[in-house]
Amino acid sequence: MSNENLQQLIKDLAGKQLADGTQLSIEMFDGENTVACIKVEDREEFPIYMTVDEGQILCITYLFGDDQVDPNKRAALAEDMLIMNVSIPLSAFSKIGDQYIMFGALSPKASIDELVHEIELLSDNVLEAIEAVADYLKEAA
Amino acid sequence: MSIFRKLLTAVRGGATDVGEAIVDSQAIRILEQELRDSKKALNDAKTGLTSIMAEKMGVDRKVKELSAKITEHEGYAMSAMDKGDESLALDVANKIAEFEHDLSIQQGIQEGYESKVVSLKKMIRQTERNIQAMDREVSVVKTTAKVQKANELASAKFSGSNSSLTSATDSLERIKARQQKKEDQASAAMDFAAEDDGDDLQARLKSAGIVNSASSGSSILDRLKKKQGDK
């Protein structure tokens, strides 16, 4: 795990803004210095977790858990996510444990501007995605 | 089993129980052990290749020597025939036959080594590729495990409860409401500013005597009446 790379990225991202002037806040998240947490202003509900290793920079956002999915619509949800995957710019759906996620991966050599662009798209995609699959989720209690 | 399949098993690990670590650490340990084993096997294969190549070089040398001896003895047989010594020539020819027999055996061994070297090299390349892929994948799996831990911490901080209790659609609604509120505030501020400017302008015009304080409606009516009169 290349912690130094992550620390450098945090330094480079600090104080950055998205294209529309939205602020980003970023901090090291865990004691082992392996995960950074990025929050997009006004979208704090969906933080983006960032990790770096030799192979890639990985940005992950949690969408919802299995328990929020209408059990009768699970298969349809999975199929729609698979179908949507290709047409979503730069991000893709996946699942970690019982949590559905959206993620984007970049080369560790990517520029900071490319990374900011990735974060912006991921943040937008997450909101779009939840809206798109809302019908498959249980009614909010 | 393919690497992807193994990884799937590892990642699936504790996924059945909500709240449990998603990555089966035992499975990851097994994968890492397999990785170490593969790397060791790769090293062994490389050592094996080196010794086979050394043996092949020995055989190559023998083949070369035998070929040289055959050429040499062919020369002797010719000289013997030139001198009319048929029986000596026959002895030499018999010797050549022995050499040729040895040569064909050594050439067979040489071919065997050659194909072994090719297949071993191919296997080493494949193993190296597999190890690289596995290394990458294991690293990603370990990363996601850390991210998951982070998410659990975050949702505990954020809502004081597990993330699965905060509904994604609720969050989305909150974000949209916040965005709408911001937009409303912005447009209200703009309207207000416009009104403000307008009031200010009216007041200044009035105080300058350009617009009189009476309703401008009456002055318009006056103007219209005058227009009508002109016709």
Short mmCIF file of C-alpha atoms in Angstrom, two decimals:
data_model
loop_
_atom_site.label_atom_id
_atom_site.label_comp_id
_atom_site.label_asym_id
_atom_site.label_seq_id
_atom_site.Cartn_x
_atom_site.Cartn_y
_atom_site.Cartn_z
CA MET A 1 0.00 0.00 0.00
CA SER A 2 1.63 3.23 -1.07
CA ASN A 3 0.62 5.59 1.69
CA GLU A 4 2.92 8.32 0.49
CA ASN A 5 1.06 8.49 -2.80
CA LEU A 6 -2.24 8.88 -0.99
CA GLN A 7 -0.83 11.59 1.26
CA GLN A 8 0.45 13.43 -1.81
CA LEU A 9 -2.97 13.18 -3.47
CA ILE A 10 -4.65 14.56 -0.38
CA LYS A 11 -2.24 17.48 -0.41
CA ASP A 12 -2.87 18.11 -4.10
CA LEU A 13 -6.64 17.87 -3.77
CA ALA A 14 -6.91 20.11 -0.72
CA GLY A 15 -8.89 23.26 -1.49
CA LYS A 16 -9.77 22.11 -5.01
CA GLN A 17 -13.13 23.04 -6.47
CA LEU A 18 -15.30 21.32 -9.01
CA ALA A 19 -15.96 23.01 -12.34
CA ASP A 20 -19.03 24.80 -10.93
CA GLY A 21 -17.17 26.10 -7.89
CA THR A 22 -18.42 23.42 -5.49
CA GLN A 23 -15.96 22.86 -2.69
CA LEU A 24 -14.25 19.56 -1.99
CA SER A 25 -13.09 18.58 1.43
CA ILE A 26 -10.65 15.74 1.89
CA GLU A 27 -9.08 14.06 4.84
CA MET A 28 -7.21 10.89 5.68
CA PHE A 29 -9.79 8.57 7.01
CA ASP A 30 -8.19 5.68 8.79
CA GLY A 31 -5.33 5.25 11.23
CA GLU A 32 -3.40 3.13 8.76
CA ASN A 33 -3.37 5.99 6.24
CA THR A 34 -4.77 3.85 3.47
CA VAL A 35 -8.17 5.43 2.84
CA ALA A 36 -8.98 9.08 2.21
CA CYS A 37 -12.49 10.45 2.50
CA ILE A 38 -13.63 13.10 0.04
CA LYS A 39 -16.81 15.07 0.58
CA VAL A 40 -18.46 17.17 -2.07
CA GLU A 41 -20.15 20.27 -0.66
CA ASP A 42 -23.88 19.72 -0.07
CA ARG A 43 -23.57 16.04 -0.92
CA GLU A 44 -22.01 14.92 2.34
CA GLU A 45 -24.41 11.96 2.51
CA PHE A 46 -22.39 10.20 -0.17
CA PRO A 47 -18.73 10.50 0.72
CA ILE A 48 -16.16 9.22 -1.76
CA TYR A 49 -13.46 6.92 -0.44
CA MET A 50 -10.17 7.00 -2.24
CA THR A 51 -7.31 4.53 -2.12
CA VAL A 52 -4.10 4.24 -4.11
CA ASP A 53 -1.93 1.27 -4.87
CA GLU A 54 0.64 0.43 -7.54
CA GLY A 55 -2.09 -0.45 -10.00
CA GLN A 56 -4.70 2.25 -9.65
CA ILE A 57 -6.41 5.08 -7.83
CA LEU A 58 -9.78 3.81 -6.71
CA CYS A 59 -12.73 6.08 -5.83
CA ILE A 60 -15.70 4.35 -4.21
CA THR A 61 -19.09 5.60 -3.08
CA TYR A 62 -21.63 3.53 -1.22
CA LEU A 63 -25.13 3.67 -2.67
CA PHE A 64 -27.29 1.49 -0.45
CA GLY A 65 -27.40 -1.83 1.33
CA ASP A 66 -29.16 -5.03 0.42
CA ASP A 67 -31.69 -4.29 3.13
CA GLN A 68 -32.93 -1.27 1.20
CA VAL A 69 -33.66 -3.28 -1.92
CA ASP A 70 -37.17 -4.55 -2.47
CA PRO A 71 -36.60 -8.32 -2.26
CA ASN A 72 -38.95 -8.96 -5.20
CA LYS A 73 -37.02 -6.58 -7.43
CA ARG A 74 -33.45 -7.67 -6.72
CA ALA A 75 -32.94 -9.47 -10.02
CA ALA A 76 -34.38 -6.57 -12.00
CA LEU A 77 -32.15 -4.13 -10.12
CA ALA A 78 -29.05 -6.21 -10.82
CA GLU A 79 -29.92 -6.50 -14.50
CA ASP A 80 -30.60 -2.78 -14.87
CA MET A 81 -27.32 -1.95 -13.17
CA LEU A 82 -25.46 -4.28 -15.53
CA ILE A 83 -27.16 -2.72 -18.53
CA MET A 84 -26.51 0.83 -17.32
CA ASN A 85 -22.86 0.11 -16.48
CA VAL A 86 -21.47 0.70 -19.96
CA SER A 87 -23.26 3.96 -20.61
CA ILE A 88 -22.34 5.63 -17.35
CA PRO A 89 -19.39 7.92 -17.96
CA LEU A 90 -16.24 6.82 -16.09
CA SER A 91 -18.08 5.13 -13.21
CA ALA A 92 -19.37 1.61 -12.76
CA PHE A 93 -21.62 -0.29 -10.37
CA SER A 94 -20.36 -2.98 -8.09
CA LYS A 95 -21.01 -4.56 -4.75
CA ILE A 96 -18.89 -4.82 -1.62
CA GLY A 97 -20.35 -7.21 0.89
CA ASP A 98 -24.01 -6.33 1.27
CA GLN A 99 -23.51 -2.81 -0.04
CA TYR A 100 -24.07 -1.65 -3.60
CA ILE A 101 -21.40 0.78 -4.68
CA MET A 102 -20.38 2.97 -7.55
CA PHE A 103 -16.72 3.38 -8.32
CA GLY A 104 -14.23 4.84 -10.73
CA ALA A 105 -10.62 3.83 -11.23
CA LEU A 106 -7.76 5.87 -12.60
CA SER A 107 -4.14 5.25 -13.40
CA PRO A 108 -1.86 6.23 -10.50
CA LYS A 109 -0.20 8.52 -13.05
CA ALA A 110 -3.40 10.47 -13.67
CA SER A 111 -3.22 14.24 -13.22
CA ILE A 112 -4.98 16.07 -10.40
CA ASP A 113 -7.36 17.66 -12.90
CA GLU A 114 -8.31 14.23 -14.16
CA LEU A 115 -8.88 13.11 -10.60
CA VAL A 116 -11.09 16.13 -9.85
CA HIS A 117 -13.05 15.39 -13.02
CA GLU A 118 -13.44 11.79 -11.92
CA ILE A 119 -14.72 12.85 -8.50
CA GLU A 120 -17.17 15.29 -10.03
CA LEU A 121 -18.56 12.69 -12.43
CA LEU A 122 -18.74 10.04 -9.73
CA SER A 123 -20.66 12.39 -7.45
CA ASP A 124 -23.10 13.27 -10.25
CA ASN A 125 -23.42 9.65 -11.32
CA VAL A 126 -24.26 8.53 -7.79
CA LEU A 127 -27.24 10.89 -7.56
CA GLU A 128 -28.39 9.95 -11.06
CA ALA A 129 -28.00 6.26 -10.30
CA ILE A 130 -30.00 6.33 -7.10
CA GLU A 131 -32.74 8.22 -8.86
CA ALA A 132 -32.66 5.69 -11.69
CA VAL A 133 -33.05 2.66 -9.42
CA ALA A 134 -35.29 4.24 -6.78
CA ASP A 135 -38.21 2.12 -7.98
CA TYR A 136 -36.40 -1.01 -6.91
CA LEU A 137 -35.78 0.23 -3.41
CA LYS A 138 -38.10 -0.14 -0.49
CA GLU A 139 -40.23 2.83 0.38
CA ALA A 140 -38.33 4.94 2.87
CA ALA A 141 -39.54 4.08 6.34
CA MET B 1 -10.00 -22.73 -10.40
CA SER B 2 -9.51 -19.40 -12.13
CA ILE B 3 -8.11 -16.49 -10.17
CA PHE B 4 -11.35 -14.53 -10.57
CA ARG B 5 -13.33 -17.44 -9.18
CA LYS B 6 -11.04 -17.67 -6.16
CA LEU B 7 -11.31 -13.94 -5.55
CA LEU B 8 -15.07 -14.17 -5.75
CA THR B 9 -14.97 -16.81 -3.04
CA ALA B 10 -12.74 -14.61 -0.93
CA VAL B 11 -14.90 -11.53 -1.35
CA ARG B 12 -18.12 -13.43 -0.86
CA GLY B 13 -16.74 -14.70 2.44
CA GLY B 14 -18.69 -12.99 5.19
CA ALA B 15 -21.10 -11.20 2.90
CA THR B 16 -24.04 -13.29 4.01
CA ASP B 17 -24.06 -11.81 7.47
CA VAL B 18 -24.91 -8.15 7.54
CA GLY B 19 -22.34 -6.14 9.43
CA GLU B 20 -19.70 -8.81 9.30
CA ALA B 21 -16.39 -8.10 7.64
CA ILE B 22 -17.00 -8.50 3.92
CA VAL B 23 -13.69 -9.96 3.06
CA ASP B 24 -13.09 -13.37 4.44
CA SER B 25 -9.67 -12.81 5.96
CA GLN B 26 -9.09 -16.54 6.04
CA ALA B 27 -9.72 -16.78 2.31
CA ILE B 28 -7.40 -13.84 1.72
CA ARG B 29 -4.72 -15.55 3.74
CA ILE B 30 -5.17 -18.68 1.65
CA LEU B 31 -4.92 -16.61 -1.53
CA GLU B 32 -1.77 -14.97 -0.27
CA GLN B 33 -0.35 -18.38 0.61
CA GLU B 34 -1.17 -19.54 -2.91
CA LEU B 35 0.53 -16.49 -4.27
CA ARG B 36 3.63 -17.27 -2.28
CA ASP B 37 3.47 -20.91 -3.47
CA SER B 38 3.11 -19.75 -7.08
CA LYS B 39 6.09 -17.48 -6.70
CA LYS B 40 8.13 -20.34 -5.27
CA ALA B 41 6.99 -22.66 -8.06
CA LEU B 42 7.99 -19.97 -10.51
CA ASN B 43 11.46 -19.77 -9.01
CA ASP B 44 11.77 -23.57 -9.12
CA ALA B 45 10.68 -23.56 -12.75
CA LYS B 46 13.29 -20.94 -13.54
CA THR B 47 16.00 -22.99 -11.82
CA GLY B 48 14.74 -26.06 -13.70
CA LEU B 49 14.95 -24.18 -16.97
CA THR B 50 18.51 -23.13 -16.26
CA SER B 51 19.68 -26.69 -15.58
CA ILE B 52 17.86 -28.05 -18.63
CA MET B 53 19.47 -25.38 -20.77
CA ALA B 54 22.88 -26.35 -19.33
CA GLU B 55 22.24 -30.02 -20.15
CA LYS B 56 21.07 -29.07 -23.62
CA MET B 57 24.30 -27.17 -24.16
CA GLY B 58 26.21 -30.37 -23.28
CA VAL B 59 24.22 -32.30 -25.87
CA ASP B 60 24.72 -29.51 -28.42
CA ARG B 61 28.45 -29.86 -27.91
CA LYS B 62 28.30 -33.65 -28.38
CA VAL B 63 26.31 -33.26 -31.60
CA LYS B 64 28.88 -30.81 -32.89
CA GLU B 65 31.79 -33.10 -31.93
CA LEU B 66 30.21 -36.14 -33.57
CA SER B 67 29.47 -34.21 -36.76
CA ALA B 68 33.07 -33.01 -36.83
CA LYS B 69 34.33 -36.57 -36.29
CA ILE B 70 32.18 -37.90 -39.11
CA THR B 71 33.55 -35.27 -41.51
CA GLU B 72 37.07 -36.03 -40.33
CA HIS B 73 36.69 -39.80 -40.79
CA GLU B 74 35.06 -39.37 -44.18
CA GLY B 75 38.33 -37.67 -45.14
CA TYR B 76 40.32 -40.62 -43.83
CA ALA B 77 38.17 -43.13 -45.71
CA MET B 78 38.69 -41.16 -48.96
CA SER B 79 42.48 -41.13 -48.44
CA ALA B 80 42.49 -44.87 -47.77
CA MET B 81 40.49 -45.48 -50.97
CA ASP B 82 42.88 -43.18 -52.89
CA LYS B 83 45.71 -45.38 -51.71
CA GLY B 84 43.75 -48.48 -52.78
CA ASP B 85 43.53 -49.78 -49.21
CA GLU B 86 39.96 -51.04 -49.33
CA SER B 87 40.05 -52.88 -45.97
CA LEU B 88 41.29 -49.79 -44.11
CA ALA B 89 38.58 -47.73 -45.83
CA LEU B 90 35.97 -50.24 -44.69
CA ASP B 91 37.22 -50.08 -41.07
CA VAL B 92 36.96 -46.28 -41.19
CA ALA B 93 33.49 -46.51 -42.74
CA ASN B 94 32.39 -48.82 -39.91
CA LYS B 95 33.68 -46.25 -37.43
CA ILE B 96 31.67 -43.55 -39.27
CA ALA B 97 28.57 -45.75 -38.97
CA GLU B 98 29.13 -45.90 -35.20
CA PHE B 99 29.46 -42.12 -35.05
CA GLU B 100 26.30 -41.65 -37.10
CA HIS B 101 24.40 -43.96 -34.80
CA ASP B 102 25.57 -41.92 -31.75
CA LEU B 103 24.75 -38.70 -33.58
CA SER B 104 21.16 -39.72 -34.27
CA ILE B 105 20.71 -40.62 -30.57
CA GLN B 106 22.16 -37.30 -29.43
CA GLN B 107 20.05 -35.39 -31.95
CA GLY B 108 16.95 -37.07 -30.53
CA ILE B 109 17.92 -35.95 -27.02
CA GLN B 110 18.67 -32.48 -28.35
CA GLU B 111 15.18 -32.16 -29.88
CA GLY B 112 13.63 -33.35 -26.63
CA TYR B 113 15.48 -30.68 -24.68
CA GLU B 114 14.56 -28.02 -27.21
CA SER B 115 10.84 -28.68 -26.93
CA LYS B 116 11.14 -28.88 -23.15
CA VAL B 117 12.86 -25.49 -23.02
CA VAL B 118 10.16 -23.94 -25.22
CA SER B 119 7.31 -25.31 -23.11
CA LEU B 120 9.03 -24.40 -19.85
CA LYS B 121 9.58 -20.84 -21.04
CA LYS B 122 5.93 -20.62 -22.05
CA MET B 123 4.84 -21.94 -18.66
CA ILE B 124 7.05 -19.46 -16.83
CA ARG B 125 5.63 -16.56 -18.82
CA GLN B 126 2.08 -17.71 -18.07
CA THR B 127 2.82 -18.14 -14.36
CA GLU B 128 4.39 -14.70 -14.22
CA ARG B 129 1.29 -13.18 -15.80
CA ASN B 130 -0.96 -15.06 -13.36
CA ILE B 131 1.06 -13.93 -10.38
CA GLN B 132 0.92 -10.32 -11.52
CA ALA B 133 -2.84 -10.49 -11.99
CA MET B 134 -3.30 -12.17 -8.63
CA ASP B 135 -1.10 -9.62 -6.90
CA ARG B 136 -3.21 -6.81 -8.34
CA GLU B 137 -6.50 -8.45 -7.47
CA VAL B 138 -5.53 -9.33 -3.91
CA SER B 139 -4.42 -5.75 -3.40
CA VAL B 140 -7.81 -4.46 -4.65
CA VAL B 141 -9.69 -6.88 -2.42
CA LYS B 142 -7.70 -5.78 0.59
CA THR B 143 -8.34 -2.16 -0.34
CA THR B 144 -12.08 -2.67 -0.56
CA ALA B 145 -12.02 -4.29 2.86
CA LYS B 146 -10.40 -1.15 4.26
CA VAL B 147 -12.90 1.05 2.43
CA GLN B 148 -15.74 -0.94 3.86
CA LYS B 149 -14.40 -0.46 7.35
CA ALA B 150 -14.11 3.24 6.60
CA ASN B 151 -17.70 3.40 5.40
CA GLU B 152 -18.97 1.73 8.53
CA LEU B 153 -17.06 4.24 10.63
CA ALA B 154 -18.36 7.11 8.53
CA SER B 155 -21.98 6.11 8.70
CA ALA B 156 -21.66 5.63 12.42
CA LYS B 157 -20.27 9.14 12.67
CA PHE B 158 -22.79 10.58 10.25
CA SER B 159 -26.04 9.18 11.51
CA GLY B 160 -25.08 7.53 14.74
CA SER B 161 -26.14 4.24 13.26
CA ASN B 162 -25.30 1.72 10.62
CA SER B 163 -25.22 3.01 7.05
CA SER B 164 -27.85 0.52 6.01
CA LEU B 165 -30.32 2.33 8.23
CA THR B 166 -29.95 5.60 6.34
CA SER B 167 -31.93 5.18 3.17
CA ALA B 168 -30.25 6.16 -0.09
CA THR B 169 -33.44 7.68 -1.42
CA ASP B 170 -33.81 9.74 1.76
CA SER B 171 -30.30 11.01 1.34
CA LEU B 172 -30.95 11.83 -2.29
CA GLU B 173 -34.12 13.72 -1.35
CA ARG B 174 -32.20 15.66 1.28
CA ILE B 175 -29.53 16.61 -1.22
CA LYS B 176 -32.10 17.64 -3.79
CA ALA B 177 -34.05 19.66 -1.22
CA ARG B 178 -30.86 21.40 -0.17
CA GLN B 179 -30.02 22.16 -3.78
CA GLN B 180 -33.54 23.47 -4.41
CA LYS B 181 -33.37 25.63 -1.31
CA LYS B 182 -30.07 27.09 -2.47
CA GLU B 183 -31.51 27.82 -5.89
CA ASP B 184 -34.63 29.36 -4.34
CA GLN B 185 -32.51 31.47 -2.07
CA ALA B 186 -30.39 32.56 -4.99
CA SER B 187 -33.37 33.53 -7.13
CA ALA B 188 -35.09 35.21 -4.20
CA ALA B 189 -31.95 37.19 -3.59
CA MET B 190 -31.91 38.17 -7.24
CA ASP B 191 -35.57 39.22 -7.21
CA PHE B 192 -34.99 41.15 -4.06
CA ALA B 193 -31.98 42.86 -5.51
CA ALA B 194 -33.96 43.79 -8.63
CA GLU B 195 -36.83 45.19 -6.58
CA ASP B 196 -34.42 47.00 -4.43
CA ASP B 197 -32.78 48.58 -7.43
CA GLY B 198 -36.17 49.52 -8.87
CA ASP B 199 -37.35 51.18 -5.67
CA ASP B 200 -34.16 53.02 -5.40
CA LEU B 201 -34.42 54.28 -8.95
CA GLN B 202 -38.02 55.44 -8.46
CA ALA B 203 -37.10 57.28 -5.31
CA ARG B 204 -34.18 58.99 -6.99
CA LEU B 205 -36.27 59.96 -10.03
CA LYS B 206 -38.94 61.36 -7.77
CA SER B 207 -36.54 63.34 -5.70
CA ALA B 208 -35.02 64.72 -8.89
CA GLY B 209 -38.50 65.85 -9.98
CA ILE B 210 -38.36 63.73 -13.14
CA VAL B 211 -41.16 61.50 -11.97
CA ASN B 212 -43.78 63.27 -9.93
CA SER B 213 -45.18 61.64 -6.90
CA ALA B 214 -48.68 61.45 -8.38
CA SER B 215 -49.56 58.24 -10.12
CA SER B 216 -47.86 58.12 -13.46
CA GLY B 217 -51.17 56.74 -14.76
CA SER B 218 -52.68 60.19 -14.91
CA SER B 219 -49.77 61.61 -16.82
CA ILE B 220 -50.04 58.77 -19.31
CA LEU B 221 -53.74 59.46 -19.71
CA ASP B 222 -52.93 63.12 -20.34
CA ARG B 223 -50.46 62.12 -22.97
CA LEU B 224 -52.93 59.81 -24.66
CA LYS B 225 -55.62 62.49 -24.67
CA LYS B 226 -53.19 64.88 -26.26
CA LYS B 227 -52.39 62.31 -28.93
CA GLN B 228 -56.08 61.88 -29.69
CA GLY B 229 -56.51 65.62 -29.98
CA ASP B 230 -53.69 65.82 -32.50
CA LYS B 231 -55.46 63.41 -34.89
#
